[in-house]
Coordinates of C-alpha atoms in Angstrom, one line a residue:
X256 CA -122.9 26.1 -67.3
X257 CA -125.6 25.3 -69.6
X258 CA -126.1 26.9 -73.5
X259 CA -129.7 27.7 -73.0
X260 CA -131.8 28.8 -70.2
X261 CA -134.8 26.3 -69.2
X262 CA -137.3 25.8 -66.4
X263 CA -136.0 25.0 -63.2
X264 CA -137.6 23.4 -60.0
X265 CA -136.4 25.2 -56.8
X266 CA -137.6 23.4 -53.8
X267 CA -137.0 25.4 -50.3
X268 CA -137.5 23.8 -47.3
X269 CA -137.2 25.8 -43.9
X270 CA -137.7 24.5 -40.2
X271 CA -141.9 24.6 -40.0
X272 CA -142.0 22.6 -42.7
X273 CA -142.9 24.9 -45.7
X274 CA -142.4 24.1 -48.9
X275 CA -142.3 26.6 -52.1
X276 CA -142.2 25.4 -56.2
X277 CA -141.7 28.0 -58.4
X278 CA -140.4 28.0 -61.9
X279 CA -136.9 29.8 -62.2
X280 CA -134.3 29.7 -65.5
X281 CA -130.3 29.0 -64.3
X282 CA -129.5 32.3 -63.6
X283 CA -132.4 33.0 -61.5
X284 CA -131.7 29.6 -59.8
X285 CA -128.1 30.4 -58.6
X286 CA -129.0 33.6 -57.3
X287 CA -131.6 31.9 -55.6
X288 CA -129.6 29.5 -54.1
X289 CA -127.1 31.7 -53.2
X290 CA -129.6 33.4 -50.8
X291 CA -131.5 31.0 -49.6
X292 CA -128.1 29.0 -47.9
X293 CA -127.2 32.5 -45.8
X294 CA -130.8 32.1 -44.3
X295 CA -130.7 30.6 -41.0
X296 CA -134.7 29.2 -41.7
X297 CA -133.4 27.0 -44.7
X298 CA -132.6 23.5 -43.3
X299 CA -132.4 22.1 -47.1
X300 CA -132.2 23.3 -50.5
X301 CA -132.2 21.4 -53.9
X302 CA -132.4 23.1 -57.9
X303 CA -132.9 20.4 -60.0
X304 CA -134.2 20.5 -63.5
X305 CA -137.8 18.9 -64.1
X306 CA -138.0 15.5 -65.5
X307 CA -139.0 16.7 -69.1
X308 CA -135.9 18.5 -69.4
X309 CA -134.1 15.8 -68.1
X310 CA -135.2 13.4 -70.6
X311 CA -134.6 15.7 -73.7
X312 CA -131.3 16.4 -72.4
X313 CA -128.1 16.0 -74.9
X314 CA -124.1 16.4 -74.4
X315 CA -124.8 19.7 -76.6
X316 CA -126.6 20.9 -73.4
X317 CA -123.2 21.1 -71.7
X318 CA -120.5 23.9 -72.3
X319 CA -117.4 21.1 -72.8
X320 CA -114.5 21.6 -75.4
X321 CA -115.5 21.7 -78.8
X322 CA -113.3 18.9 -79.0
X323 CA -114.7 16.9 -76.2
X324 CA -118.2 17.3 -78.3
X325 CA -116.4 15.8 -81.5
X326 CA -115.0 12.6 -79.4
X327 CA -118.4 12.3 -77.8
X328 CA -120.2 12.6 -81.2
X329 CA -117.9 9.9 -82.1
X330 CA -118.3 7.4 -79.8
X331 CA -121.9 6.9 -80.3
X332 CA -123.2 9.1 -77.2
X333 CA -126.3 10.2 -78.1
X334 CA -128.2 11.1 -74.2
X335 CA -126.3 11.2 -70.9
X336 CA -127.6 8.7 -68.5
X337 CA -128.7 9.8 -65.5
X338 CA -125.6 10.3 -63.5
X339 CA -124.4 11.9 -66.3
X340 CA -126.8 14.5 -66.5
X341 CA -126.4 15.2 -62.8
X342 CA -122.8 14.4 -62.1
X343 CA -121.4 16.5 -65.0
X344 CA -122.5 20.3 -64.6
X345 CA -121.6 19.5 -60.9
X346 CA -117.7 17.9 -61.8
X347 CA -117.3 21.3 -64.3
X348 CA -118.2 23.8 -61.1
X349 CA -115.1 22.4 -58.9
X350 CA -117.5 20.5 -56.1
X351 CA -116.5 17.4 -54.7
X352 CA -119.2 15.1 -55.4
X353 CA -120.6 11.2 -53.5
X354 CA -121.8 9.6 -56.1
X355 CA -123.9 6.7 -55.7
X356 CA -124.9 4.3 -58.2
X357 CA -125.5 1.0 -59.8
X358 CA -123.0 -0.7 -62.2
X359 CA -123.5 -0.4 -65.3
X360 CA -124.9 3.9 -65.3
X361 CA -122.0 5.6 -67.2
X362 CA -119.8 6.5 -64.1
X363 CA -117.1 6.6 -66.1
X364 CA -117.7 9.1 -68.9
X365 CA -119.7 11.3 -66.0
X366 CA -116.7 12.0 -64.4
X367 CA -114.0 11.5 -67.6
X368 CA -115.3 14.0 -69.6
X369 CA -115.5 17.1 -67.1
X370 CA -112.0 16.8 -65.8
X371 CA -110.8 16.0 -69.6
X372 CA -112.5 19.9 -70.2
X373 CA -110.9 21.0 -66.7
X374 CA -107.4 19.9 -67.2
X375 CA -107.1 21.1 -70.8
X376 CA -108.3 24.6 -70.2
X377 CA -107.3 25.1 -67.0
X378 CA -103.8 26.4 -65.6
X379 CA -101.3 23.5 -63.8
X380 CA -102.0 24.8 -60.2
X381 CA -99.3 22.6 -58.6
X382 CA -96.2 22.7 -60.4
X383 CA -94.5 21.4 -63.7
X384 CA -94.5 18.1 -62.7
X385 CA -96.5 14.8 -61.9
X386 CA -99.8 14.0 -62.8
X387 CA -102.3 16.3 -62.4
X388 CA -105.4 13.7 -62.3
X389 CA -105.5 10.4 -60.1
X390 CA -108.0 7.6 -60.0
X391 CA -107.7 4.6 -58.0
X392 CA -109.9 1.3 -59.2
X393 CA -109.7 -1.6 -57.2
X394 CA -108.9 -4.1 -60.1
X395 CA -106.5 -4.6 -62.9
X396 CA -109.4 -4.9 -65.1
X397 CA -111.6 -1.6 -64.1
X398 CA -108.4 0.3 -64.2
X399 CA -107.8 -0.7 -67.9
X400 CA -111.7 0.2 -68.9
X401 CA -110.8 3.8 -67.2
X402 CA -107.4 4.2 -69.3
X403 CA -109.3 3.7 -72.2
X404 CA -111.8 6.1 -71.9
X405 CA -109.2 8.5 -70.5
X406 CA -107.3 7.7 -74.1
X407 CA -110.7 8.3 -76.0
X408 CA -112.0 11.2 -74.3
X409 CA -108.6 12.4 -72.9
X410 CA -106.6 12.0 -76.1
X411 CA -108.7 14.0 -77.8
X412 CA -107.7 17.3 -75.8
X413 CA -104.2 16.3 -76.0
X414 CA -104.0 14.6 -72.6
X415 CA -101.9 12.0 -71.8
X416 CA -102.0 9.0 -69.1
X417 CA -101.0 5.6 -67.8
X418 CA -102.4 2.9 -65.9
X419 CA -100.8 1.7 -63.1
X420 CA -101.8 -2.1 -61.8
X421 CA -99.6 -5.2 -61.1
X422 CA -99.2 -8.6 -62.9
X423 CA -96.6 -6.9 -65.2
X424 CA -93.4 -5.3 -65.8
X425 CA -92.9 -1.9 -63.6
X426 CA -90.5 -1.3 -66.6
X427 CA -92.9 0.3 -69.0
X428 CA -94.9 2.2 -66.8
X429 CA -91.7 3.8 -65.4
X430 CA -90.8 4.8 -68.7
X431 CA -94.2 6.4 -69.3
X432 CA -93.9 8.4 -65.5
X433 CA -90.4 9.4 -66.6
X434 CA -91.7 11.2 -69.8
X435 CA -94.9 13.3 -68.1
X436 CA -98.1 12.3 -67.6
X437 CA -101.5 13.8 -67.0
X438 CA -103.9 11.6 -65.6
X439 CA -102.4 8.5 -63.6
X440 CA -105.5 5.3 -62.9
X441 CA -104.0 3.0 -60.5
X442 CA -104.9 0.4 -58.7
X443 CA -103.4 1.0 -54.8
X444 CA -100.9 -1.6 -54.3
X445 CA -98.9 -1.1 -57.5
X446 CA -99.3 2.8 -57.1
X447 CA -98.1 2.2 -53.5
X448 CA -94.6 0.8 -55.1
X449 CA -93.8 3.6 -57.5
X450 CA -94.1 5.8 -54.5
X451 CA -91.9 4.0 -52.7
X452 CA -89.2 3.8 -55.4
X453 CA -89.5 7.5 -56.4
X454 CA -90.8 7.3 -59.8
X455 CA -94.0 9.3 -59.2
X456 CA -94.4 12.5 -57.2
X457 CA -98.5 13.0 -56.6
X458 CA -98.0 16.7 -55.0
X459 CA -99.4 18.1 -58.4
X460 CA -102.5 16.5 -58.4
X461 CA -105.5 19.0 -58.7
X462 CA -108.2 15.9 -58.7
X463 CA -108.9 12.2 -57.2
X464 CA -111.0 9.8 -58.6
X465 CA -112.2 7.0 -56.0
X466 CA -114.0 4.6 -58.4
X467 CA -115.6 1.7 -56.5
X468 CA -114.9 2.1 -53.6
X469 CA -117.3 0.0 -51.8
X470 CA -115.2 -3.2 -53.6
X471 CA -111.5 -1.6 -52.6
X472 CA -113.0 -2.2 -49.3
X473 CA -113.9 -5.7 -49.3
X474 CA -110.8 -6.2 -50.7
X475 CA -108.5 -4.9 -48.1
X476 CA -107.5 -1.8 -50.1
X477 CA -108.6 1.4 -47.4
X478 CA -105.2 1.2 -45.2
X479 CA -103.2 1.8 -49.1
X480 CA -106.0 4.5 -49.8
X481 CA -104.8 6.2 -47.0
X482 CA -101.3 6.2 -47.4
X483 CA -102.2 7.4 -50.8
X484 CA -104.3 10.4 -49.8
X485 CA -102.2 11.4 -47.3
X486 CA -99.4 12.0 -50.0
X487 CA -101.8 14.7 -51.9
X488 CA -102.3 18.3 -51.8
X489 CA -105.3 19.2 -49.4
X490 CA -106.2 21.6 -51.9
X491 CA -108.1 19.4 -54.6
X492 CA -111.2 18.5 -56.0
X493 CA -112.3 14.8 -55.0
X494 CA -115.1 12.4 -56.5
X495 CA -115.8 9.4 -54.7
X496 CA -118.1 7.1 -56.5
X497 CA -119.7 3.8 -54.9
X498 CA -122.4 1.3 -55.4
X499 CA -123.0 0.5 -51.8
X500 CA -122.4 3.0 -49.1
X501 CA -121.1 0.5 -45.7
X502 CA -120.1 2.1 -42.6
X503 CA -116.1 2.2 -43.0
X504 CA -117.3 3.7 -46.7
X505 CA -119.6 7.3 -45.3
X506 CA -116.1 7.4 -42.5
X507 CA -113.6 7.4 -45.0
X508 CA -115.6 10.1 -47.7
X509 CA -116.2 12.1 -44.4
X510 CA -113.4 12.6 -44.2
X511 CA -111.7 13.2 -47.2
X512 CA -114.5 15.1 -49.0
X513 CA -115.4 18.7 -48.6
X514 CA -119.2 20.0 -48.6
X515 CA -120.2 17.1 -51.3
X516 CA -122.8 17.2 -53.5
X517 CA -124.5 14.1 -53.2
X518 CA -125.9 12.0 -56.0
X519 CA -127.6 9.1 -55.7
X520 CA -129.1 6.7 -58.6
X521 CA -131.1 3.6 -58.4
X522 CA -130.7 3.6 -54.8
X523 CA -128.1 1.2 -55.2
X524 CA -130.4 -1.6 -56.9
X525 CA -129.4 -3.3 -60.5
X526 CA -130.8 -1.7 -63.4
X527 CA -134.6 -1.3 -64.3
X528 CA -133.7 -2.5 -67.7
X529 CA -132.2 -6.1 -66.2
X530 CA -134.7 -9.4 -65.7
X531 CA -134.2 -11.6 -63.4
X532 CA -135.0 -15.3 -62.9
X533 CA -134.4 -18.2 -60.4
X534 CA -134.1 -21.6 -61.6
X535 CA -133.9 -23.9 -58.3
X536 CA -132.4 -27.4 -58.7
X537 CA -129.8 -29.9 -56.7
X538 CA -126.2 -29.3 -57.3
X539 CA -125.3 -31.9 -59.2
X540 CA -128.1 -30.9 -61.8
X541 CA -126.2 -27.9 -62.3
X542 CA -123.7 -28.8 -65.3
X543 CA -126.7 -30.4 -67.2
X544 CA -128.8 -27.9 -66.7
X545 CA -126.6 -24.9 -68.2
X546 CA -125.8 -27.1 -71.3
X547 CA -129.3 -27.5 -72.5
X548 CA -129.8 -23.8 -71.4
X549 CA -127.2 -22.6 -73.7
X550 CA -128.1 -24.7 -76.8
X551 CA -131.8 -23.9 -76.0
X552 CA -132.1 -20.2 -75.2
X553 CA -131.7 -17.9 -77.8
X554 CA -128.6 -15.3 -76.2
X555 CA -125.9 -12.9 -77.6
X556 CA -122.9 -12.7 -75.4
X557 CA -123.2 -14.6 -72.2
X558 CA -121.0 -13.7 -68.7
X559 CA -121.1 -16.7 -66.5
X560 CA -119.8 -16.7 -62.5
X561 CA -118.8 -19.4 -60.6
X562 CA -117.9 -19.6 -57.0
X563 CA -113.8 -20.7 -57.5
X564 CA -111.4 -20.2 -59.8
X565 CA -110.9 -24.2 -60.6
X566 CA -114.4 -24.3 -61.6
X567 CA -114.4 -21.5 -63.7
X568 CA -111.5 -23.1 -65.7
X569 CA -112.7 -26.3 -65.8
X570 CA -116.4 -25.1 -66.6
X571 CA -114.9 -23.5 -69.7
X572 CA -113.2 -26.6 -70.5
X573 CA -115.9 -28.6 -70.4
X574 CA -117.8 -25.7 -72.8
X575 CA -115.4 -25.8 -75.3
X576 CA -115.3 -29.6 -75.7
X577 CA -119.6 -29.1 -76.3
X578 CA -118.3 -26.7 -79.1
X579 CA -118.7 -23.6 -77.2
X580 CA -116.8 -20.4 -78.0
X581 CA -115.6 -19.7 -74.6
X582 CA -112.8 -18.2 -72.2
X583 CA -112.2 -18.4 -68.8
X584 CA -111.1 -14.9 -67.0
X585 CA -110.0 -16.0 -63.2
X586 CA -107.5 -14.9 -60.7
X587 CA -104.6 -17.4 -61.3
X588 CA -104.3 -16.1 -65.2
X589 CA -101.1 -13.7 -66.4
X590 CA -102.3 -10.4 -66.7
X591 CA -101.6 -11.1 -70.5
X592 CA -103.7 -13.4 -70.7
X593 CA -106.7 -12.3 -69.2
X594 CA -106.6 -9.1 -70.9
X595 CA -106.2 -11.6 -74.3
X596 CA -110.0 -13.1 -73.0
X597 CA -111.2 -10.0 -72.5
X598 CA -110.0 -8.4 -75.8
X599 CA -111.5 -11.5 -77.2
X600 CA -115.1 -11.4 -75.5
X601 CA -115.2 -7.8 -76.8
X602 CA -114.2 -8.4 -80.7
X603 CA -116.9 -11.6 -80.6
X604 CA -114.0 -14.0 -80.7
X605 CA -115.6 -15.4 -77.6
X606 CA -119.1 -15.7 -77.2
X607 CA -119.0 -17.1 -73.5
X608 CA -116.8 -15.9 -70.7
X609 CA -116.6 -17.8 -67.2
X610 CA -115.5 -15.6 -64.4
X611 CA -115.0 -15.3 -61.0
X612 CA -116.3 -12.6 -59.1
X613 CA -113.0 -11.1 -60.4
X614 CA -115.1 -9.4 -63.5
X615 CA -118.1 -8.7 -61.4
X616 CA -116.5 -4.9 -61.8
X617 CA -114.4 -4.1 -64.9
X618 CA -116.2 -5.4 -67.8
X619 CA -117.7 -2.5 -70.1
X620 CA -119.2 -4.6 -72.3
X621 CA -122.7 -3.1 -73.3
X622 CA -123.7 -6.7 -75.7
X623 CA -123.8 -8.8 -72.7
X624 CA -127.5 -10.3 -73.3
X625 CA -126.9 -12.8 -70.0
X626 CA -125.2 -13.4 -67.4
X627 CA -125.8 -16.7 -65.6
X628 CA -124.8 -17.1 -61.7
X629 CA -123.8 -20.5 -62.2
X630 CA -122.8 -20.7 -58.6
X631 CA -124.9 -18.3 -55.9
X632 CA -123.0 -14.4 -55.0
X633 CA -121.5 -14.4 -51.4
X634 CA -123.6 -11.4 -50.4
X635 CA -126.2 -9.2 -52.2
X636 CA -123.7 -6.6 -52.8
X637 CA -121.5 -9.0 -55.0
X638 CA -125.5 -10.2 -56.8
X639 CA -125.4 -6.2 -57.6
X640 CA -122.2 -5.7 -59.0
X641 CA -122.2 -9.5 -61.3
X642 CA -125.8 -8.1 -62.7
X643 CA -124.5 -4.9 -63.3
X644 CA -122.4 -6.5 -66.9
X645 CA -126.1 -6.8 -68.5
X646 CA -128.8 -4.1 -68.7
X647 CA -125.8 -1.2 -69.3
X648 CA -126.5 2.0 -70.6
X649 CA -129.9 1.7 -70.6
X650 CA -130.1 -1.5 -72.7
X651 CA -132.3 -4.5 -71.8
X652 CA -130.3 -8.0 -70.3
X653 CA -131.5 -10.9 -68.4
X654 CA -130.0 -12.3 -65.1
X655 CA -130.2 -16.7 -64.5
X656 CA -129.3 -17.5 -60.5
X657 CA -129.2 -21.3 -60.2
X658 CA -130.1 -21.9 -56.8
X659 CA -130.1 -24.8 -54.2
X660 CA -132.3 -24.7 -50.9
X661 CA -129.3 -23.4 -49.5
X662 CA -129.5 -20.5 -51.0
X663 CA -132.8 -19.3 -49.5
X664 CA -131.8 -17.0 -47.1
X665 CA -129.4 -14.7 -49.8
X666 CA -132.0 -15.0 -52.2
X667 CA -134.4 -13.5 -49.1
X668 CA -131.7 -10.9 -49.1
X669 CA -132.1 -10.2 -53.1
X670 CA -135.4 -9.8 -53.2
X671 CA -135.9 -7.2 -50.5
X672 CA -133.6 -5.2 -52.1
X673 CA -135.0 -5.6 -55.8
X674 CA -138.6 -4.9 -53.7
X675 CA -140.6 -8.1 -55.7
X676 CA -140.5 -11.6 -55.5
X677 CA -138.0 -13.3 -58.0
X678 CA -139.9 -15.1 -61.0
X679 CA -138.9 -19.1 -60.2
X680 CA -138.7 -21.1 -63.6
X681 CA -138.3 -24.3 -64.5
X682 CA -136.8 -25.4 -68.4
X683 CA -139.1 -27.0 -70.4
X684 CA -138.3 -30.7 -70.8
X685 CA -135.2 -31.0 -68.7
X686 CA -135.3 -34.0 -66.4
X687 CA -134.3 -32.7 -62.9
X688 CA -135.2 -36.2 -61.8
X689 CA -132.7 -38.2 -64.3
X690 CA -129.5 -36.9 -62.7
X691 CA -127.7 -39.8 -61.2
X692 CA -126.9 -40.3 -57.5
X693 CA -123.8 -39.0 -55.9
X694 CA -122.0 -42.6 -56.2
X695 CA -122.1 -43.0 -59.7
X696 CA -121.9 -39.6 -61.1
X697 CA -118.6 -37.1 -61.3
X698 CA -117.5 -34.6 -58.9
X699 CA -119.4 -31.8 -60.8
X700 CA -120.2 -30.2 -57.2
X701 CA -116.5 -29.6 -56.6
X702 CA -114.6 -28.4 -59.8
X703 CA -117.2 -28.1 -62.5
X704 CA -116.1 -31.5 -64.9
X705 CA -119.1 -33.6 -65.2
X706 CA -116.8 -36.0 -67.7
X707 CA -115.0 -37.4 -65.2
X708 CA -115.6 -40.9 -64.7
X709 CA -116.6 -42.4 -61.2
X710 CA -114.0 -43.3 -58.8
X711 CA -116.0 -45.0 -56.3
X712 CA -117.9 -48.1 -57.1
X713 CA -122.0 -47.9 -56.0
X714 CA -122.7 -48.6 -52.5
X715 CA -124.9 -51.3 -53.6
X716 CA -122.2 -53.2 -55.2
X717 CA -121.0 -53.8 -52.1
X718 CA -121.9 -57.2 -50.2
X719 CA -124.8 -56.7 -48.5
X720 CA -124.7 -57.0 -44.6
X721 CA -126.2 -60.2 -44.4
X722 CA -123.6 -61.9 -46.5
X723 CA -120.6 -60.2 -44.8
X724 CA -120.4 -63.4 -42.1
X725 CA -119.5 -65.8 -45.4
X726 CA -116.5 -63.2 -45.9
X727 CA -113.5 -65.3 -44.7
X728 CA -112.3 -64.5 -41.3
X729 CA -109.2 -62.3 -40.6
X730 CA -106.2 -64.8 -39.5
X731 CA -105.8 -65.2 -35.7
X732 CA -103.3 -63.4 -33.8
X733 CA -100.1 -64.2 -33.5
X734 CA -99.3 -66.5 -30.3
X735 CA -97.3 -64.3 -27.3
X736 CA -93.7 -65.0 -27.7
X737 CA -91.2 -64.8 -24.4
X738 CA -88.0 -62.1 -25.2
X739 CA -84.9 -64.1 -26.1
X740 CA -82.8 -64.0 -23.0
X741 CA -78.8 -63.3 -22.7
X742 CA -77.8 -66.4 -22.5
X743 CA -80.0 -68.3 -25.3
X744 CA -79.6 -68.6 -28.8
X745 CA -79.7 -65.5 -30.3
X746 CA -81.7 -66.5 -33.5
X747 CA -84.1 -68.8 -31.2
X748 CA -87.6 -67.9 -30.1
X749 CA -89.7 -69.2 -27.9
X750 CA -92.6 -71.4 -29.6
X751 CA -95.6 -70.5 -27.2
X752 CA -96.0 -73.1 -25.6
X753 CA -96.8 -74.0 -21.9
X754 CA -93.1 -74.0 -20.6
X755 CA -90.4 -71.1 -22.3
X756 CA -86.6 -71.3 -22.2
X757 CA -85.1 -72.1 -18.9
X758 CA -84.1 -68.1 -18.3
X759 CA -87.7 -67.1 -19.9
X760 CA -90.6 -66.6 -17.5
X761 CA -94.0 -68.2 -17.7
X762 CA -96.9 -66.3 -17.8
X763 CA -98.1 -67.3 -14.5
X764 CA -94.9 -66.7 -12.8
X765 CA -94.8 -64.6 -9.6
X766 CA -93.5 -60.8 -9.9
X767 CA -90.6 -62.0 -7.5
X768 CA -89.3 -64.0 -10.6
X769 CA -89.0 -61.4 -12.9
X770 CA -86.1 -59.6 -11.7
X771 CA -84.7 -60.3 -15.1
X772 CA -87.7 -58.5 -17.5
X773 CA -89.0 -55.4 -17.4
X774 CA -92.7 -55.0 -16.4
X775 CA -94.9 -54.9 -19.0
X776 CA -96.3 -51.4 -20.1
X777 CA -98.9 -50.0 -22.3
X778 CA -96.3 -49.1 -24.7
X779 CA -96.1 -51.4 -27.6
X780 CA -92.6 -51.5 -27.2
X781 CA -90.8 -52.4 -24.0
X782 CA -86.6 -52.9 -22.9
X783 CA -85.4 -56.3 -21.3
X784 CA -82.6 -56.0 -18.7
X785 CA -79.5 -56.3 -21.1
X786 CA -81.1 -53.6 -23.0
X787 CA -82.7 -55.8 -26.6
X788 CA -86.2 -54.3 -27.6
X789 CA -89.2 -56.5 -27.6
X790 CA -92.1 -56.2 -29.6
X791 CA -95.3 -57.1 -29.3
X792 CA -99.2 -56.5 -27.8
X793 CA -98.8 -56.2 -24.0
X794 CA -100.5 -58.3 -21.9

């Protein structure tokens, strides 16, 4: 698989324990390998190169087309990361491989590039028709990221593709089916409607790709995932990459993988290369706080996340009147227009982008300096993935988390994972005390606009409780009035006083009298005898 022989280390362990190292080049290795799994005694076996070599290793190192090594050259890749280095030679032998790893480690290019080199030099095994390659991605925006490096590395071999995802026209991507594609990226539901209306027939396809997985889960996408793999040939070679590995995640790549290879990177913590930094403070000190922050601290490209997507479009907003260069990417956008605010944060249009947790997976951006949790993750998973846009491919980054004491317990959560205690800062000369009370400052805690004005006057204004007995006193009630009667006046009522109309009954009369009225009832609203409503507090 490899140009060049080199060192390997062979690790054998059998049942009482014993462990042998011994140097063997690839060929040696394999045989080795070979023999040790038909040896009851082995309980576990693992060739994998020494670090060294793994360090020194190039994309030259790998036996891809000659035209994959051009595109490569020419996108800038210099070293594989470490997934890469792993996931690659493994991809190019046929094995199904669980992958998992941080955001942010080149999944994309360490699975991309080895079935770009399978599917150009390899026979169609299925049939003339369909695609050939699928890879499901949970968003709109992680499924556009894979296209293009399927275009960049694919294109280059003379593959073809299409990505699949709602918020526009099926039109176009029907066209695109119609003419013969190679690789398909989809994200489930949309991919789930083009089977149902025909236009795609997935009983060619020789590989899946399940990209996140962890997040289609949270989102409510494994029911579609398995209407989707149920559809495909059993016969097929299947990646399934994750960043967290839940319960309903290790049941579904049970049982859809075939004697894995597992890989695992980072142990599913954000990148080595990634600071991070805790700036505790009350909520409404919040929208101050990242203002002075931004015209203080010295960043490049900076991702921030909020909690909603009202206050990610008002935050930006408000950013833009300060003079920012900013965008908002959130859920309630056209799909036109947040791939326009992507497009923009990529080409430097932009230098800010507020998001939701909607670009906490999707956003390739290796210049991201910061990103700033301007509102606290759900989980630690979601703290993962939204650090995971700074620190990529192996660069440095720094993570901001403004937190209130209510936060404790998930920042608990953060730091057991990270295994060190978060650095808590403070900025230099920012008045956390000069932030106004809650009655005469804007709603910044609810949508993000601290311009507002207040609504609500000061609860001091009010007359203190002392002086409340000079308020005037509320009128007195109105005097009981008898019902009009049949054979009275119909416009007269009776004036209250001691004695009523002659067919009207006193207060103090005896029940025997009032054959005529209905009894009171706690109703506000009772019927006389010739059926005429009365109003009025019963007494």
């Amino acid at each position: 698989m490899f140009q060049s022989d080199f060192e390997w280390d062979l690790r054998l362990t059998g049942l009482v324990g014993f462990v042998c190292l011994f140097p063997l080049n690839e060929a040696s290795a394999h045989l080795v390998t070979g023999y040790a799994r038909s040896c009851v005694v082995c309980g576990d076996i693992r060739a994998t190169r020494p670090t060294s070599e793994t360090s020194t290793l190039s994309f030259t190192n790998f036996e891809l087309d000659r035209r994959l090594q051009a595109a490569v050259t020419k996108a800038g890749y210099t070293k594989p990361t470490p997934i890469q280095a792993k996931a690659i030679p493994i991809v190019m032998e046929g094995h199904d491989v669980l992958g998992i790893a941080q955001t942010g480690t080149g999944k994309t290019a360490a699975f991309m590039l080895p079935i770009a080199h399978r599917l150009a030099n390899g026979p169609r095994l299925m049939g003339p028709r369909g695609p050939r390659c699928l890879i499901l991605a949970p968003t709109r925006e992680l499924a556009e990221q894979i296209r293009e490096a399927g275009a960049q590395f694919g294109g280059a071999v003379g593959l073809n593709g299409v990505a699949l995802y709602g918020g526009m026209s099926k039109r176009p991507q029907d066209e695109k089916l119609r003419h013969g594609v190679d690789i398909v990226v989809a994200c489930p539901g949309r991919l789930l409607d083009h089977v149902d209306c025909g236009t795609i027939d997935l009983r060619a396809v020789e590989v899946l790709v399940v990209d996140e997985a962890d997040q289609m889960c949270d989102m409510g996408f494994l029911p579609d995932v398995r209407r989707i793999i149920a559809k495909l040939p059993t016969q097929r070679q299947t990646l399934f990459f994750s960043a967290t590995m839940p319960n309903d995640i290790r049941n579904l790549a049970d049982q859809i993988l075939r004697n894995p290879v597992p890989i695992e990177i980072g142990n599913s913590r954000p990148a080595a290369t990634v600071s991070h930094a805790l700036y505790p403070m009350r909520e409404n000190s919040k929208g101050a706080l990242l203002i002075e922050m931004l015209e203080r601290v010295a960043t490049g490209k900076v991702l921030i996340f909020t909690r909603t997507k009202r206050r990610a479009r008002h935050l930006a907003e408000v950013l833009e009147t300060k003079g920012h260069r900013v965008s908002a990417l959130q859920g309630n956008m056209t799909q036109n227009r947040r791939q326009a605010a992507l497009e923009g944060f990529k080409k430097d249009r932009y230098d800010i982008l507020v998001a939701t947790d909607l670009a906490a997976r999707g956003i390739d951006i290796s210049a991201i300096s910061h990103v700033i949790n301007y509102d606290m993750p759900s989980t630690v998973e979601a703290y993962t993935h939204r650090i995971g846009r700074t620190g990529r491919a192996e660069l440095t980054g720094e993570a901001f988390t403004f937190t209130t004491p209510e936060d404790e317990p998930l920042v608990r959560g953060i730091e057991r994972v990270l295994g060190t205690k978060i650095e808590r800062r403070l900025l230099d000369g920012f008045d956390y005390g000069s932030t106004p009370p809650r009655g005469n400052r804007p709603a910044m805690a609810r949508d993000g606009n601290w311009d507002r004005q207040p609504q609500r006057a000061e609860r001091s204004d009010r007359p203190a409780r002392s002086d409340r007995s000079a308020r005037p006193a509320r009128p007195a009630a109105r005097p009981y009035a008898a019902p009009r009667t049949a054979g009275g006046n119909p416009g007269q009522r009776n004036q209250g006083s001691g004695a009523a109309a002659s067919t009207s009954v006193p207060r103090s009369a005896n029940t025997q009298n009032t054959q005529s009225v209905s009894a009171p009832k706690p109703a506000t609203s009772t019927t006389s005898s010739t059926g005429q409503r009365r109003f009025g507090r019963p007494r």
